[in-house]
JSON list of C-alpha atoms in Angstrom, two decimals:
[
{"chain": "H", "resi": 149, "resn": "MET", "atom": "CA", "xyz": [8.59, 3.48, 6.12]},
{"chain": "H", "resi": 150, "resn": "GLU", "atom": "CA", "xyz": [6.28, 1.85, 8.11]},
{"chain": "H", "resi": 151, "resn": "ASP", "atom": "CA", "xyz": [8.52, 2.79, 11.52]},
{"chain": "H", "resi": 152, "resn": "LEU", "atom": "CA", "xyz": [8.48, 6.72, 10.79]},
{"chain": "H", "resi": 153, "resn": "GLU", "atom": "CA", "xyz": [6.28, 9.53, 12.58]},
{"chain": "H", "resi": 154, "resn": "PHE", "atom": "CA", "xyz": [3.61, 10.21, 10.31]},
{"chain": "H", "resi": 155, "resn": "VAL", "atom": "CA", "xyz": [2.42, 13.89, 10.52]},
{"chain": "H", "resi": 156, "resn": "HIS", "atom": "CA", "xyz": [0.06, 14.57, 8.02]},
{"chain": "H", "resi": 157, "resn": "ILE", "atom": "CA", "xyz": [-0.76, 18.34, 7.06]},
{"chain": "H", "resi": 158, "resn": "ASP", "atom": "CA", "xyz": [-4.50, 19.34, 6.27]},
{"chain": "H", "resi": 159, "resn": "ALA", "atom": "CA", "xyz": [-5.12, 21.21, 4.11]},
{"chain": "H", "resi": 160, "resn": "ASP", "atom": "CA", "xyz": [-8.50, 21.77, 1.34]},
{"chain": "H", "resi": 161, "resn": "TYR", "atom": "CA", "xyz": [-7.38, 18.70, -0.93]},
{"chain": "H", "resi": 162, "resn": "MET", "atom": "CA", "xyz": [-10.75, 20.04, -3.30]},
{"chain": "H", "resi": 163, "resn": "SER", "atom": "CA", "xyz": [-9.17, 19.62, -7.03]},
{"chain": "H", "resi": 164, "resn": "LEU", "atom": "CA", "xyz": [-9.39, 22.51, -9.26]},
{"chain": "H", "resi": 165, "resn": "HIS", "atom": "CA", "xyz": [-11.02, 20.31, -11.87]},
{"chain": "H", "resi": 166, "resn": "ASN", "atom": "CA", "xyz": [-14.89, 19.44, -11.79]},
{"chain": "H", "resi": 167, "resn": "SER", "atom": "CA", "xyz": [-15.13, 16.87, -13.59]},
{"chain": "H", "resi": 168, "resn": "PHE", "atom": "CA", "xyz": [-13.09, 13.77, -15.75]},
{"chain": "H", "resi": 169, "resn": "ASP", "atom": "CA", "xyz": [-12.79, 15.17, -18.57]},
{"chain": "H", "resi": 170, "resn": "ASP", "atom": "CA", "xyz": [-11.52, 18.16, -16.71]},
{"chain": "H", "resi": 171, "resn": "ILE", "atom": "CA", "xyz": [-8.70, 15.87, -15.74]},
{"chain": "H", "resi": 172, "resn": "GLU", "atom": "CA", "xyz": [-7.83, 14.30, -18.91]},
{"chain": "H", "resi": 173, "resn": "LYS", "atom": "CA", "xyz": [-7.93, 17.41, -20.91]},
{"chain": "H", "resi": 174, "resn": "ASN", "atom": "CA", "xyz": [-5.20, 18.81, -18.46]},
{"chain": "H", "resi": 175, "resn": "SER", "atom": "CA", "xyz": [-2.99, 15.29, -18.64]},
{"chain": "H", "resi": 176, "resn": "GLU", "atom": "CA", "xyz": [-0.14, 15.12, -20.65]},
{"chain": "H", "resi": 177, "resn": "LEU", "atom": "CA", "xyz": [0.16, 11.54, -20.25]},
{"chain": "H", "resi": 178, "resn": "ILE", "atom": "CA", "xyz": [-2.48, 8.72, -18.82]},
{"chain": "H", "resi": 179, "resn": "VAL", "atom": "CA", "xyz": [-0.28, 5.84, -17.65]},
{"chain": "H", "resi": 180, "resn": "GLU", "atom": "CA", "xyz": [-0.24, 3.06, -16.14]},
{"chain": "H", "resi": 181, "resn": "GLY", "atom": "CA", "xyz": [2.99, 2.11, -13.95]},
{"chain": "H", "resi": 182, "resn": "ARG", "atom": "CA", "xyz": [5.78, 1.10, -11.51]},
{"chain": "H", "resi": 183, "resn": "PHE", "atom": "CA", "xyz": [7.59, 2.28, -9.33]},
{"chain": "H", "resi": 184, "resn": "ILE", "atom": "CA", "xyz": [10.78, 1.31, -9.66]},
{"chain": "H", "resi": 185, "resn": "ASP", "atom": "CA", "xyz": [12.82, 2.73, -6.22]},
{"chain": "H", "resi": 186, "resn": "ASP", "atom": "CA", "xyz": [11.20, 4.47, -3.41]},
{"chain": "H", "resi": 187, "resn": "GLU", "atom": "CA", "xyz": [10.91, 8.36, -2.84]},
{"chain": "H", "resi": 188, "resn": "LYS", "atom": "CA", "xyz": [13.28, 11.23, -2.13]},
{"chain": "H", "resi": 189, "resn": "VAL", "atom": "CA", "xyz": [13.30, 14.47, -1.29]},
{"chain": "H", "resi": 190, "resn": "CYS", "atom": "CA", "xyz": [14.41, 16.97, -3.95]},
{"chain": "H", "resi": 191, "resn": "TYR", "atom": "CA", "xyz": [12.93, 20.19, -1.97]},
{"chain": "H", "resi": 192, "resn": "GLU", "atom": "CA", "xyz": [12.28, 21.86, 1.07]},
{"chain": "H", "resi": 193, "resn": "ARG", "atom": "CA", "xyz": [11.73, 25.14, 1.36]},
{"chain": "H", "resi": 194, "resn": "TYR", "atom": "CA", "xyz": [11.85, 26.92, 4.97]},
{"chain": "H", "resi": 195, "resn": "SER", "atom": "CA", "xyz": [10.41, 30.30, 6.56]},
{"chain": "H", "resi": 196, "resn": "TYR", "atom": "CA", "xyz": [11.38, 31.73, 9.81]},
{"chain": "H", "resi": 197, "resn": "GLU", "atom": "CA", "xyz": [9.14, 31.78, 12.18]},
{"chain": "H", "resi": 198, "resn": "ASP", "atom": "CA", "xyz": [9.70, 35.12, 14.58]},
{"chain": "H", "resi": 199, "resn": "SER", "atom": "CA", "xyz": [7.66, 33.01, 17.68]},
{"chain": "H", "resi": 200, "resn": "ILE", "atom": "CA", "xyz": [10.33, 30.67, 17.99]},
{"chain": "H", "resi": 201, "resn": "GLN", "atom": "CA", "xyz": [12.94, 32.88, 16.29]},
{"chain": "H", "resi": 202, "resn": "LYS", "atom": "CA", "xyz": [13.42, 29.64, 14.31]},
{"chain": "H", "resi": 203, "resn": "ASP", "atom": "CA", "xyz": [13.36, 28.32, 11.11]},
{"chain": "H", "resi": 204, "resn": "VAL", "atom": "CA", "xyz": [10.20, 26.20, 9.76]},
{"chain": "H", "resi": 205, "resn": "LEU", "atom": "CA", "xyz": [9.47, 23.57, 7.01]},
{"chain": "H", "resi": 206, "resn": "VAL", "atom": "CA", "xyz": [6.91, 24.50, 4.79]},
{"chain": "H", "resi": 207, "resn": "GLU", "atom": "CA", "xyz": [7.27, 22.68, 2.26]},
{"chain": "H", "resi": 208, "resn": "ILE", "atom": "CA", "xyz": [8.65, 18.75, 0.95]},
{"chain": "H", "resi": 209, "resn": "ILE", "atom": "CA", "xyz": [8.62, 17.53, -2.57]},
{"chain": "H", "resi": 210, "resn": "SER", "atom": "CA", "xyz": [10.16, 13.80, -2.61]},
{"chain": "H", "resi": 211, "resn": "SER", "atom": "CA", "xyz": [10.46, 12.71, -6.35]},
{"chain": "H", "resi": 212, "resn": "CYS", "atom": "CA", "xyz": [10.08, 8.96, -7.46]},
{"chain": "H", "resi": 213, "resn": "PRO", "atom": "CA", "xyz": [10.63, 7.41, -10.33]},
{"chain": "H", "resi": 214, "resn": "MET", "atom": "CA", "xyz": [8.07, 5.38, -11.79]},
{"chain": "H", "resi": 215, "resn": "LYS", "atom": "CA", "xyz": [8.19, 3.25, -15.18]},
{"chain": "H", "resi": 216, "resn": "ILE", "atom": "CA", "xyz": [5.32, 3.31, -17.07]},
{"chain": "H", "resi": 217, "resn": "THR", "atom": "CA", "xyz": [4.13, -0.48, -18.11]},
{"chain": "H", "resi": 218, "resn": "LYS", "atom": "CA", "xyz": [1.23, 0.44, -19.91]},
{"chain": "H", "resi": 219, "resn": "VAL", "atom": "CA", "xyz": [-0.37, 4.32, -21.86]},
{"chain": "H", "resi": 220, "resn": "LEU", "atom": "CA", "xyz": [-3.18, 5.05, -22.34]},
{"chain": "H", "resi": 221, "resn": "SER", "atom": "CA", "xyz": [-3.04, 8.52, -23.44]},
{"chain": "H", "resi": 222, "resn": "GLY", "atom": "CA", "xyz": [-0.01, 10.58, -24.38]},
{"chain": "H", "resi": 223, "resn": "GLY", "atom": "CA", "xyz": [3.37, 11.04, -25.87]},
{"chain": "H", "resi": 224, "resn": "ALA", "atom": "CA", "xyz": [4.63, 8.15, -23.74]},
{"chain": "H", "resi": 225, "resn": "LYS", "atom": "CA", "xyz": [6.04, 4.59, -23.95]},
{"chain": "H", "resi": 226, "resn": "VAL", "atom": "CA", "xyz": [6.17, 1.45, -22.88]},
{"chain": "H", "resi": 227, "resn": "GLY", "atom": "CA", "xyz": [9.26, 0.71, -20.89]},
{"chain": "H", "resi": 228, "resn": "ASP", "atom": "CA", "xyz": [9.71, 4.62, -20.15]},
{"chain": "H", "resi": 229, "resn": "VAL", "atom": "CA", "xyz": [10.72, 6.02, -16.84]},
{"chain": "H", "resi": 230, "resn": "VAL", "atom": "CA", "xyz": [9.31, 9.18, -15.77]},
{"chain": "H", "resi": 231, "resn": "ASN", "atom": "CA", "xyz": [9.35, 10.49, -12.24]},
{"chain": "H", "resi": 232, "resn": "VAL", "atom": "CA", "xyz": [6.01, 11.41, -10.44]},
{"chain": "H", "resi": 233, "resn": "VAL", "atom": "CA", "xyz": [6.40, 14.03, -7.74]},
{"chain": "H", "resi": 234, "resn": "GLN", "atom": "CA", "xyz": [4.50, 14.72, -4.60]},
{"chain": "H", "resi": 235, "resn": "ARG", "atom": "CA", "xyz": [3.86, 17.33, -1.48]},
{"chain": "H", "resi": 236, "resn": "GLU", "atom": "CA", "xyz": [5.69, 14.90, 1.20]},
{"chain": "H", "resi": 237, "resn": "GLY", "atom": "CA", "xyz": [9.31, 14.05, 2.50]},
{"chain": "H", "resi": 238, "resn": "VAL", "atom": "CA", "xyz": [11.50, 12.04, 5.28]},
{"chain": "H", "resi": 239, "resn": "PHE", "atom": "CA", "xyz": [12.40, 14.62, 7.91]},
{"chain": "H", "resi": 240, "resn": "MET", "atom": "CA", "xyz": [14.24, 14.57, 10.62]},
{"chain": "H", "resi": 241, "resn": "ASP", "atom": "CA", "xyz": [12.71, 10.81, 11.40]},
{"chain": "H", "resi": 242, "resn": "ARG", "atom": "CA", "xyz": [9.12, 12.26, 10.67]},
{"chain": "H", "resi": 243, "resn": "PHE", "atom": "CA", "xyz": [7.66, 10.94, 7.05]},
{"chain": "H", "resi": 244, "resn": "ILE", "atom": "CA", "xyz": [6.29, 14.58, 6.40]},
{"chain": "H", "resi": 245, "resn": "SER", "atom": "CA", "xyz": [2.78, 14.50, 3.80]},
{"chain": "H", "resi": 246, "resn": "GLN", "atom": "CA", "xyz": [1.38, 18.00, 2.51]},
{"chain": "H", "resi": 247, "resn": "SER", "atom": "CA", "xyz": [-0.92, 15.24, -0.16]},
{"chain": "H", "resi": 248, "resn": "PRO", "atom": "CA", "xyz": [-4.14, 13.39, 0.63]},
{"chain": "H", "resi": 249, "resn": "LEU", "atom": "CA", "xyz": [-2.22, 10.11, -1.70]},
{"chain": "H", "resi": 250, "resn": "THR", "atom": "CA", "xyz": [-0.38, 8.10, 0.40]},
{"chain": "H", "resi": 251, "resn": "PRO", "atom": "CA", "xyz": [3.52, 7.56, 0.00]},
{"chain": "H", "resi": 252, "resn": "MET", "atom": "CA", "xyz": [5.20, 6.73, -3.13]},
{"chain": "H", "resi": 253, "resn": "GLN", "atom": "CA", "xyz": [7.25, 3.40, -2.40]},
{"chain": "H", "resi": 254, "resn": "LYS", "atom": "CA", "xyz": [9.39, 0.47, -4.62]},
{"chain": "H", "resi": 255, "resn": "GLY", "atom": "CA", "xyz": [6.87, -1.82, -6.43]},
{"chain": "H", "resi": 256, "resn": "ASP", "atom": "CA", "xyz": [3.13, -0.47, -6.50]},
{"chain": "H", "resi": 257, "resn": "GLU", "atom": "CA", "xyz": [1.55, 0.20, -9.06]},
{"chain": "H", "resi": 258, "resn": "TRP", "atom": "CA", "xyz": [-1.16, 3.00, -10.06]},
{"chain": "H", "resi": 259, "resn": "ILE", "atom": "CA", "xyz": [-2.40, 4.54, -12.75]},
{"chain": "H", "resi": 260, "resn": "PHE", "atom": "CA", "xyz": [-1.88, 8.49, -13.46]},
{"chain": "H", "resi": 261, "resn": "CYS", "atom": "CA", "xyz": [-3.05, 10.97, -15.19]},
{"chain": "H", "resi": 262, "resn": "LEU", "atom": "CA", "xyz": [-0.04, 13.14, -15.18]},
{"chain": "H", "resi": 263, "resn": "LYS", "atom": "CA", "xyz": [1.35, 17.20, -16.23]},
{"chain": "H", "resi": 264, "resn": "ARG", "atom": "CA", "xyz": [4.86, 17.73, -16.71]},
{"chain": "H", "resi": 265, "resn": "THR", "atom": "CA", "xyz": [6.56, 20.41, -13.16]},
{"chain": "H", "resi": 266, "resn": "LYS", "atom": "CA", "xyz": [9.60, 21.70, -14.03]},
{"chain": "H", "resi": 267, "resn": "SER", "atom": "CA", "xyz": [11.90, 24.29, -11.08]},
{"chain": "H", "resi": 268, "resn": "GLU", "atom": "CA", "xyz": [15.72, 24.18, -10.00]},
{"chain": "H", "resi": 269, "resn": "ASN", "atom": "CA", "xyz": [15.28, 21.65, -7.88]},
{"chain": "H", "resi": 270, "resn": "TYR", "atom": "CA", "xyz": [12.98, 19.22, -9.64]},
{"chain": "H", "resi": 271, "resn": "ASP", "atom": "CA", "xyz": [12.19, 18.03, -12.68]},
{"chain": "H", "resi": 272, "resn": "GLY", "atom": "CA", "xyz": [8.88, 15.24, -12.81]},
{"chain": "H", "resi": 273, "resn": "TYR", "atom": "CA", "xyz": [5.07, 14.98, -13.06]},
{"chain": "H", "resi": 274, "resn": "LEU", "atom": "CA", "xyz": [1.96, 15.45, -10.50]},
{"chain": "H", "resi": 275, "resn": "CYS", "atom": "CA", "xyz": [-0.79, 14.02, -10.55]},
{"chain": "H", "resi": 276, "resn": "VAL", "atom": "CA", "xyz": [-3.66, 16.18, -11.99]},
{"chain": "H", "resi": 277, "resn": "GLY", "atom": "CA", "xyz": [-6.14, 16.99, -10.01]},
{"chain": "H", "resi": 278, "resn": "GLY", "atom": "CA", "xyz": [-4.03, 15.32, -7.26]},
{"chain": "H", "resi": 279, "resn": "ALA", "atom": "CA", "xyz": [-6.44, 12.73, -6.02]},
{"chain": "H", "resi": 280, "resn": "SER", "atom": "CA", "xyz": [-7.85, 12.72, -8.76]},
{"chain": "H", "resi": 281, "resn": "GLY", "atom": "CA", "xyz": [-5.65, 12.28, -10.74]},
{"chain": "H", "resi": 282, "resn": "ARG", "atom": "CA", "xyz": [-4.19, 9.18, -9.43]},
{"chain": "H", "resi": 283, "resn": "TYR", "atom": "CA", "xyz": [-6.00, 5.36, -9.48]},
{"chain": "H", "resi": 284, "resn": "PRO", "atom": "CA", "xyz": [-5.11, 1.66, -8.18]},
{"chain": "H", "resi": 285, "resn": "ALA", "atom": "CA", "xyz": [-3.77, -0.53, -10.99]},
{"chain": "H", "resi": 286, "resn": "LYS", "atom": "CA", "xyz": [-5.99, -3.70, -11.62]},
{"chain": "H", "resi": 287, "resn": "ASN", "atom": "CA", "xyz": [-4.58, -6.72, -9.49]},
{"chain": "H", "resi": 288, "resn": "SER", "atom": "CA", "xyz": [-1.67, -4.91, -7.96]},
{"chain": "H", "resi": 289, "resn": "SER", "atom": "CA", "xyz": [-1.17, -5.57, -4.54]},
{"chain": "H", "resi": 290, "resn": "ASN", "atom": "CA", "xyz": [0.83, -2.25, -2.91]},
{"chain": "H", "resi": 291, "resn": "ASN", "atom": "CA", "xyz": [3.22, -1.89, 0.20]},
{"chain": "H", "resi": 292, "resn": "LYS", "atom": "CA", "xyz": [1.49, -1.11, 3.32]},
{"chain": "H", "resi": 293, "resn": "LYS", "atom": "CA", "xyz": [1.26, 2.80, 4.33]},
{"chain": "H", "resi": 294, "resn": "ILE", "atom": "CA", "xyz": [2.11, 4.87, 7.19]},
{"chain": "H", "resi": 295, "resn": "ARG", "atom": "CA", "xyz": [-0.32, 5.24, 8.82]},
{"chain": "H", "resi": 296, "resn": "SER", "atom": "CA", "xyz": [-2.82, 2.65, 7.33]},
{"chain": "H", "resi": 297, "resn": "SER", "atom": "CA", "xyz": [-6.43, 3.09, 6.96]},
{"chain": "H", "resi": 298, "resn": "GLU", "atom": "CA", "xyz": [-9.42, 1.21, 5.74]},
{"chain": "H", "resi": 299, "resn": "CYS", "atom": "CA", "xyz": [-8.89, 2.65, 2.51]},
{"chain": "H", "resi": 300, "resn": "SER", "atom": "CA", "xyz": [-5.24, 3.06, 1.67]},
{"chain": "H", "resi": 301, "resn": "GLU", "atom": "CA", "xyz": [-5.93, -0.03, -0.77]},
{"chain": "H", "resi": 302, "resn": "LEU", "atom": "CA", "xyz": [-7.56, 3.68, -2.45]},
{"chain": "H", "resi": 303, "resn": "GLY", "atom": "CA", "xyz": [-4.07, 5.14, -2.66]},
{"chain": "H", "resi": 304, "resn": "VAL", "atom": "CA", "xyz": [-5.48, 8.14, 0.37]},
{"chain": "H", "resi": 305, "resn": "TYR", "atom": "CA", "xyz": [-6.12, 8.58, 3.82]},
{"chain": "H", "resi": 306, "resn": "ASN", "atom": "CA", "xyz": [-9.32, 9.60, 3.68]},
{"chain": "H", "resi": 307, "resn": "LYS", "atom": "CA", "xyz": [-12.28, 7.91, 1.96]},
{"chain": "H", "resi": 308, "resn": "SER", "atom": "CA", "xyz": [-13.60, 11.45, 1.02]},
{"chain": "H", "resi": 309, "resn": "ASP", "atom": "CA", "xyz": [-10.84, 12.02, -1.27]},
{"chain": "H", "resi": 310, "resn": "TYR", "atom": "CA", "xyz": [-11.29, 9.14, -3.61]},
{"chain": "H", "resi": 311, "resn": "ASN", "atom": "CA", "xyz": [-13.27, 10.31, -6.32]},
{"chain": "H", "resi": 312, "resn": "GLU", "atom": "CA", "xyz": [-14.72, 6.59, -7.30]},
{"chain": "H", "resi": 313, "resn": "GLU", "atom": "CA", "xyz": [-17.13, 8.56, -10.74]},
{"chain": "H", "resi": 314, "resn": "TYR", "atom": "CA", "xyz": [-14.03, 9.92, -11.99]},
{"chain": "H", "resi": 315, "resn": "TYR", "atom": "CA", "xyz": [-12.26, 6.29, -11.91]},
{"chain": "H", "resi": 316, "resn": "ASN", "atom": "CA", "xyz": [-15.42, 4.62, -12.86]},
{"chain": "H", "resi": 317, "resn": "GLN", "atom": "CA", "xyz": [-15.45, 6.34, -16.22]},
{"chain": "H", "resi": 318, "resn": "LEU", "atom": "CA", "xyz": [-11.30, 6.33, -16.88]},
{"chain": "H", "resi": 319, "resn": "VAL", "atom": "CA", "xyz": [-12.17, 2.65, -16.58]},
{"chain": "H", "resi": 320, "resn": "LYS", "atom": "CA", "xyz": [-14.99, 2.97, -18.85]},
{"chain": "H", "resi": 321, "resn": "LYS", "atom": "CA", "xyz": [-12.94, 5.12, -21.34]},
{"chain": "H", "resi": 322, "resn": "TYR", "atom": "CA", "xyz": [-9.77, 3.15, -21.71]},
{"chain": "H", "resi": 323, "resn": "ASN", "atom": "CA", "xyz": [-11.12, -0.69, -21.06]},
{"chain": "H", "resi": 324, "resn": "ILE", "atom": "CA", "xyz": [-9.16, -1.08, -18.07]}
]
């Protein structure tokens, strides 16, 4: 994945949740897990652009299987495999990201606050609150990311997207 050109589509990633308690209430699962494969594109949406008279990609979603290694909250069991979905994927030899989160890569370990999402194109779990719903697992050594930066070990491209206050509340509450 490191060899792909990185295209980040900037958007306002402000979480719709005002507190960690709010994220927790909206999470069906709070788990620690490890990706057991690399992500695969499961949905692409196009829109016709009159100015260039072509269809353009406006949305891309990938899914990645994650094996649960620790259950903090919710009805999952250790060993269960769930699909995590993010707004990103490989398209025409480029890695397109519409997410504040770094790519989902085999072997990476994270703590997730997840909510089920289902459509005719995919069935999986989204991080509640975007970047506020995924944090690095203790002692994890996650893979090199596309567009690595000083904060890629936090799982985000921009440090401003990482909510250390929420992470500290998560660690304290679940004794991580």
